[in-house]
PDB file of C-alpha atoms and ligand atoms in Angstrom:
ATOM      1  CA  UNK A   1      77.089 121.353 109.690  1.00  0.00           C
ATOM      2  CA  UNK A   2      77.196 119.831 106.332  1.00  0.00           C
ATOM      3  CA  UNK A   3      74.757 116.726 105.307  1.00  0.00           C
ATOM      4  CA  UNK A   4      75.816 114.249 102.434  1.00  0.00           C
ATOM      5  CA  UNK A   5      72.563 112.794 101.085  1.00  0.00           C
ATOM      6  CA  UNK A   6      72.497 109.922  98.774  1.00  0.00           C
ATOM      7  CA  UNK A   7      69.905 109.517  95.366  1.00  0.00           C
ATOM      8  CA  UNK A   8      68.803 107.182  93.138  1.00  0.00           C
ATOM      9  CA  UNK A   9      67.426 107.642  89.451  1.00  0.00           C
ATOM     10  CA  UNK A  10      66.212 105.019  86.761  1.00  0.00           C
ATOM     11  CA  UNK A  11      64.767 105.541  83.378  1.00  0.00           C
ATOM     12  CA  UNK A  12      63.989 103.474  80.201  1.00  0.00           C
ATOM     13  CA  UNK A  13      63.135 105.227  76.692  1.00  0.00           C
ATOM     14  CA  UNK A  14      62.267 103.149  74.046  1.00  0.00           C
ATOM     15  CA  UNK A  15      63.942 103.125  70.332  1.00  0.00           C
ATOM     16  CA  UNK A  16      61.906 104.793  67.548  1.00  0.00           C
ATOM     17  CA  UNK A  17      62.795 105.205  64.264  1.00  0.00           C
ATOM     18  CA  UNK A  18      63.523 108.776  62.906  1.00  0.00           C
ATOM     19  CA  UNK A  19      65.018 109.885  66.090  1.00  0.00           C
ATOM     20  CA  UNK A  20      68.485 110.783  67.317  1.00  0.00           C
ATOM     21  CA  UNK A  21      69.982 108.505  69.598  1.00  0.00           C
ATOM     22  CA  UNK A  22      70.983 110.970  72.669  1.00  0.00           C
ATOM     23  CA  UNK A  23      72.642 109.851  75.650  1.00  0.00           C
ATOM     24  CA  UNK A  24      74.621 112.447  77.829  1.00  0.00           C
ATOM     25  CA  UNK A  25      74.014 115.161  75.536  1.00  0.00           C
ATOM     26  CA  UNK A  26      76.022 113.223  73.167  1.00  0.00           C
ATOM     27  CA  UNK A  27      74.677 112.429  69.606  1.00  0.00           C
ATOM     28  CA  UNK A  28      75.383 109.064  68.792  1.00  0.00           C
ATOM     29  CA  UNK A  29      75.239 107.481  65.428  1.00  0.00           C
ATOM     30  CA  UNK A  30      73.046 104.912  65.443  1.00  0.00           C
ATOM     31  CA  UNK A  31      69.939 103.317  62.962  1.00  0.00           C
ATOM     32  CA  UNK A  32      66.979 104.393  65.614  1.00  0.00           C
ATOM     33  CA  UNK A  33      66.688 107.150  68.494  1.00  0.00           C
ATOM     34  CA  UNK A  34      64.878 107.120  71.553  1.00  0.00           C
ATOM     35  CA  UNK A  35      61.336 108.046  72.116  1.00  0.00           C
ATOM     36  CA  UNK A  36      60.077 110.993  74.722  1.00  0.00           C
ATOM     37  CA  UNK A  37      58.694 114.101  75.095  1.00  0.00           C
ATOM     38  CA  UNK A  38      62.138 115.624  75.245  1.00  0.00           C
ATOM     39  CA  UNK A  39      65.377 114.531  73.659  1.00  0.00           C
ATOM     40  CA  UNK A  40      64.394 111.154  75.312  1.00  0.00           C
ATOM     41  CA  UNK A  41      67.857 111.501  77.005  1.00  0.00           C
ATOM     42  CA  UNK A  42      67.305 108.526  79.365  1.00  0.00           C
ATOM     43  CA  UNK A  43      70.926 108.918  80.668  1.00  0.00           C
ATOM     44  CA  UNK A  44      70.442 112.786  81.584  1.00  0.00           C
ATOM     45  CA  UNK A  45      67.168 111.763  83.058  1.00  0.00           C
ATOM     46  CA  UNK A  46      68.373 109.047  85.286  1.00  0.00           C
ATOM     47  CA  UNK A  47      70.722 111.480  86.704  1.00  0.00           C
ATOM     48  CA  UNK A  48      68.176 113.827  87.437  1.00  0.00           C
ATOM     49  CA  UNK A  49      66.287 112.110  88.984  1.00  0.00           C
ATOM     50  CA  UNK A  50      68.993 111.110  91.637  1.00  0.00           C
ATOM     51  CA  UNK A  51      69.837 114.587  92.265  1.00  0.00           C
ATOM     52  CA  UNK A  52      65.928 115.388  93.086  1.00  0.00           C
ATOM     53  CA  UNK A  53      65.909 111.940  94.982  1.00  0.00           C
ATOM     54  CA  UNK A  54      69.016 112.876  97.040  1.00  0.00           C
ATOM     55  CA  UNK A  55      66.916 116.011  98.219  1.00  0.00           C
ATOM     56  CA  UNK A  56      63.564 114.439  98.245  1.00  0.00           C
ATOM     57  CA  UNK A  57      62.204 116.897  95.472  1.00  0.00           C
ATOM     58  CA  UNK A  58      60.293 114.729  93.507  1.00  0.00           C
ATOM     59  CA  UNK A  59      60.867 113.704  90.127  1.00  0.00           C
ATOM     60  CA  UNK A  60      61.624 115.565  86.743  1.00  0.00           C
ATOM     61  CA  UNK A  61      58.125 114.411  86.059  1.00  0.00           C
ATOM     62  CA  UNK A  62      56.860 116.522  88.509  1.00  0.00           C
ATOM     63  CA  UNK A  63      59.108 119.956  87.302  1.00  0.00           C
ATOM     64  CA  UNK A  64      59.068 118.841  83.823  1.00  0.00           C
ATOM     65  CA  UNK A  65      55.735 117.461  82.614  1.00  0.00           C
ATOM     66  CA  UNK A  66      55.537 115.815  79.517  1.00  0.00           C
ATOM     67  CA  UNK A  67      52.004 117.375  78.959  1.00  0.00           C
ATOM     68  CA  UNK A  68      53.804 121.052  78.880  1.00  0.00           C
ATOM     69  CA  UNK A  69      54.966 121.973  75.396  1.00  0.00           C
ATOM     70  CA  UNK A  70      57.661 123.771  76.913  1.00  0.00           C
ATOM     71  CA  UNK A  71      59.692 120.321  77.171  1.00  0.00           C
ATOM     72  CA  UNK A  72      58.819 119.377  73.824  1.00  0.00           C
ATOM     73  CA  UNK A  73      62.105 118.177  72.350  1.00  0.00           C
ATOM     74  CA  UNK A  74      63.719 120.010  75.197  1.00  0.00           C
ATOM     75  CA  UNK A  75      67.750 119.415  75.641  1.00  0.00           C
ATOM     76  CA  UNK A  76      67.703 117.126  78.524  1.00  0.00           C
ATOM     77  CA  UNK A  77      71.205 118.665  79.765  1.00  0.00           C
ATOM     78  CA  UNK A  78      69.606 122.071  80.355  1.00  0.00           C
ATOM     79  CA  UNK A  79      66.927 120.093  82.427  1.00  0.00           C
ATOM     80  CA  UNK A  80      69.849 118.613  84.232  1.00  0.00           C
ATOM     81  CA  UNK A  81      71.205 122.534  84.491  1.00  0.00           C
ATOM     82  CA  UNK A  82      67.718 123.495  85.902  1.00  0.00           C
ATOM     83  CA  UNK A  83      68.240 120.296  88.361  1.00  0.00           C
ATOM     84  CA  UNK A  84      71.704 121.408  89.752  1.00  0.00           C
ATOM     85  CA  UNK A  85      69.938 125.120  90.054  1.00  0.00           C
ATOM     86  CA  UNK A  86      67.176 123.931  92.299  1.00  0.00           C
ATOM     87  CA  UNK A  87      69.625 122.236  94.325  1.00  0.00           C
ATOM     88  CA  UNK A  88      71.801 124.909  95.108  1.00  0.00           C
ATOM     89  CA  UNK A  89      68.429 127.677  95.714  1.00  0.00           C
ATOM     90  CA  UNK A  90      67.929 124.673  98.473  1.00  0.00           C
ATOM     91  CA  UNK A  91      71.532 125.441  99.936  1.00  0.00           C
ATOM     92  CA  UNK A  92      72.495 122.297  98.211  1.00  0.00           C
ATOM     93  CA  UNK A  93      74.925 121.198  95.414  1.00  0.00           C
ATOM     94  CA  UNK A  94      75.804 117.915  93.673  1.00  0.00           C
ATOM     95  CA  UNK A  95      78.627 116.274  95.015  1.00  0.00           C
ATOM     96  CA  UNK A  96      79.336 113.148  92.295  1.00  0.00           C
ATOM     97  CA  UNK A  97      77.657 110.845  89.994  1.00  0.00           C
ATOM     98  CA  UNK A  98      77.618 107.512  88.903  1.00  0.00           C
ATOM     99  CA  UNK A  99      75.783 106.387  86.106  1.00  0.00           C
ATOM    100  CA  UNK A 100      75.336 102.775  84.259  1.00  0.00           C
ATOM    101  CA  UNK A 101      73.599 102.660  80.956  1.00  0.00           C
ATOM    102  CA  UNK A 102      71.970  99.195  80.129  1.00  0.00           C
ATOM    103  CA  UNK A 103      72.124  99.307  75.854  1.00  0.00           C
ATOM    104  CA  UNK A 104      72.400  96.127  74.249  1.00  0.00           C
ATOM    105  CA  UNK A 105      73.947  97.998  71.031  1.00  0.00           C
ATOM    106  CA  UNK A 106      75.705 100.844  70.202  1.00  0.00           C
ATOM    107  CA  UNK A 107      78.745 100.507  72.130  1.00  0.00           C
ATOM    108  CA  UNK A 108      79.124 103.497  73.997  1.00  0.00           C
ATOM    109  CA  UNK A 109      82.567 103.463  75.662  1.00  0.00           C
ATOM    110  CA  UNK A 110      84.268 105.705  72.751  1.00  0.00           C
ATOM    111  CA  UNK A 111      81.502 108.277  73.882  1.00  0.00           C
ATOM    112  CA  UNK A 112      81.917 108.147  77.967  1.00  0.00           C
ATOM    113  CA  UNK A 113      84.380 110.479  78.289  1.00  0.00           C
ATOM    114  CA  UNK A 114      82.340 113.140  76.017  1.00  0.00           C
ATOM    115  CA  UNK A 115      78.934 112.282  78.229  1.00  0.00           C
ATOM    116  CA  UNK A 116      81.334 112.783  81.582  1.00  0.00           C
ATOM    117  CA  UNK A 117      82.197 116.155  80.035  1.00  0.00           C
ATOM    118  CA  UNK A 118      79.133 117.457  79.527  1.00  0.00           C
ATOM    119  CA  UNK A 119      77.243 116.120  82.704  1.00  0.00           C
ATOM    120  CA  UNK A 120      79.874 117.902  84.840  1.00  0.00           C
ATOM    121  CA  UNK A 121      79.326 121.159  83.043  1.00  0.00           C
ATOM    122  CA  UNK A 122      75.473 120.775  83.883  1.00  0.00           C
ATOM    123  CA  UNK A 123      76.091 120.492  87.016  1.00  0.00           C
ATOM    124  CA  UNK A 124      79.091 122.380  87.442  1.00  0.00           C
ATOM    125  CA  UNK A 125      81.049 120.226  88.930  1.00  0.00           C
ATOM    126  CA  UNK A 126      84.685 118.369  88.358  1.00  0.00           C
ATOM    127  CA  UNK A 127      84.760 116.350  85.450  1.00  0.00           C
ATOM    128  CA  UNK A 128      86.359 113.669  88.161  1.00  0.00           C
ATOM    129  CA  UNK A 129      83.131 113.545  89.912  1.00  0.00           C
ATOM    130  CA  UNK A 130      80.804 112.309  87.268  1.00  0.00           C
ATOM    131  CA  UNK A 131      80.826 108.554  86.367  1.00  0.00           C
ATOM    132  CA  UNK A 132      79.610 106.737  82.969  1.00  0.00           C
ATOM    133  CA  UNK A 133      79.365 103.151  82.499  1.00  0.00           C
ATOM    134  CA  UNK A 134      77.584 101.084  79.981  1.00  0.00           C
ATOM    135  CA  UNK A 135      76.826  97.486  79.884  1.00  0.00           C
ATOM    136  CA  UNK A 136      74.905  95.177  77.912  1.00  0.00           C
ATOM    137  CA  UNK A 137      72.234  92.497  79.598  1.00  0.00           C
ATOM    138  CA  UNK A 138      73.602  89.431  77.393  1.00  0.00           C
ATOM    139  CA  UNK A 139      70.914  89.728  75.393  1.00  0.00           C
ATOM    140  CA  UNK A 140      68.136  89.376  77.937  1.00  0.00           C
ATOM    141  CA  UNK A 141      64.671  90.394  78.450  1.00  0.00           C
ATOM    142  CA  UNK A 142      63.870  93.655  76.479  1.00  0.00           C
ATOM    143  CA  UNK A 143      66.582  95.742  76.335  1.00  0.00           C
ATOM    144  CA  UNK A 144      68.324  92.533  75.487  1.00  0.00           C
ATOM    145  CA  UNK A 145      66.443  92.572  72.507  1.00  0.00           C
ATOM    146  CA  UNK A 146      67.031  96.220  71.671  1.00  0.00           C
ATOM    147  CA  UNK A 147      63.658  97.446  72.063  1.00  0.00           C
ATOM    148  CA  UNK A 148      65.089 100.848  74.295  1.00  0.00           C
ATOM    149  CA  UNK A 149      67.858 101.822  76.428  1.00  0.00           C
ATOM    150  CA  UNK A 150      67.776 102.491  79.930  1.00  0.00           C
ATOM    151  CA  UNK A 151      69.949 103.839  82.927  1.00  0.00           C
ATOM    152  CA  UNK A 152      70.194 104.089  86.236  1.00  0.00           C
ATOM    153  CA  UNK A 153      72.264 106.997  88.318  1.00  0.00           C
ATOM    154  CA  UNK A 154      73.246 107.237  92.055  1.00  0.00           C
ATOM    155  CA  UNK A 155      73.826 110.507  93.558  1.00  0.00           C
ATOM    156  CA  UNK A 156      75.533 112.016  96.279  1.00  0.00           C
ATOM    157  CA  UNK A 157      74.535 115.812  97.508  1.00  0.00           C
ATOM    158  CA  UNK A 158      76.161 118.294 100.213  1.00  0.00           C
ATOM    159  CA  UNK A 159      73.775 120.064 102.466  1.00  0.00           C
ATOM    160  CA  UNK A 160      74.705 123.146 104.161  1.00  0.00           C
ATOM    161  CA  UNK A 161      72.183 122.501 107.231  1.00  0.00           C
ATOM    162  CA  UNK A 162      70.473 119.150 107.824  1.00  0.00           C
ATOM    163  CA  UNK A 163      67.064 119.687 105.832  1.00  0.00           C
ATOM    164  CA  UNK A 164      63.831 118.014 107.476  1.00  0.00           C
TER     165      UNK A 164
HETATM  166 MG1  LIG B 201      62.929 109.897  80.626  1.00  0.00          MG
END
């Protein structure tokens, strides 16, 4: 019997200035990048962290701690690889995505279609299957003001037998 298990992922990087702006492995022109540990790629992240969620493994905290300087500036789409691997040693395997990024500025609907692209290579799965949206927040509150970026992902996830 097959499961479908739902996830959830959020994350929020803030700008910083000599950085490249990264979302869904995609570099995007922009004055200021986002701060992190890794490529600070909050979109990648979010995703992540609803694949984990879906299977109640944690967060990418937990597998890839900032303290460890083998994340340092680390492509957040082979974290999102190393994700979709874990699943799939647990007999499970991404189903689809759906991601919204909250970003005040840069527009980033010339650059979905790229950022669908390469989030269903990470995870090997149909390009059909993944999901990118961006909004704004009308200027409000802190992204609103352009201090960061952040996104939030919902997952879905077959399992081959129902896990406990
Ligand atoms: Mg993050």
């Amino acid at each position: 019997m097959e499961l479908t298990r739902t996830g959830i992922g959020f994350d929020a990087h803030r700008f910083a200035a000599g950085r490249r702006l990264v979302l869904g492995g995609v570099t995007i022109p922009h004055e200021r990048g986002l701060e992190g540990h890794s490529d600070a790629d909050v979109l990648c992240h979010a995703v992540a962290d609803a694949l984990l969620g879906a299977v109640a493994a944690g967060d990418i905290g937990q597998h890839f701690p900032d303290t460890d300087p083998r994340w340092k500036d680390a492509d957040s789409l082979d974290l999102l690889k190393r994700v979709a691997a874990l699943l799939r040693e647990r007999g499970a395997r991404p189903v689809n995505v759906d991601v919204t990024v909250l970003a005040e500025r840069p527009r980033l609907a010339p650059h979905a279609e790229a950022m669908r692209r390469n989030l269903a290579a990470a995870m090997d799965i149909p390009v059909g299957r993944v999901s990118v949206k961006a909004t704004t927040v009308e200027k409000m509150g802190a992204l609103g003001r352009e201090e960061g970026i952040a996104a939030l992902a919902a997952a879905a996830v077959a399992e081959e037998q129902a896990g406990e």
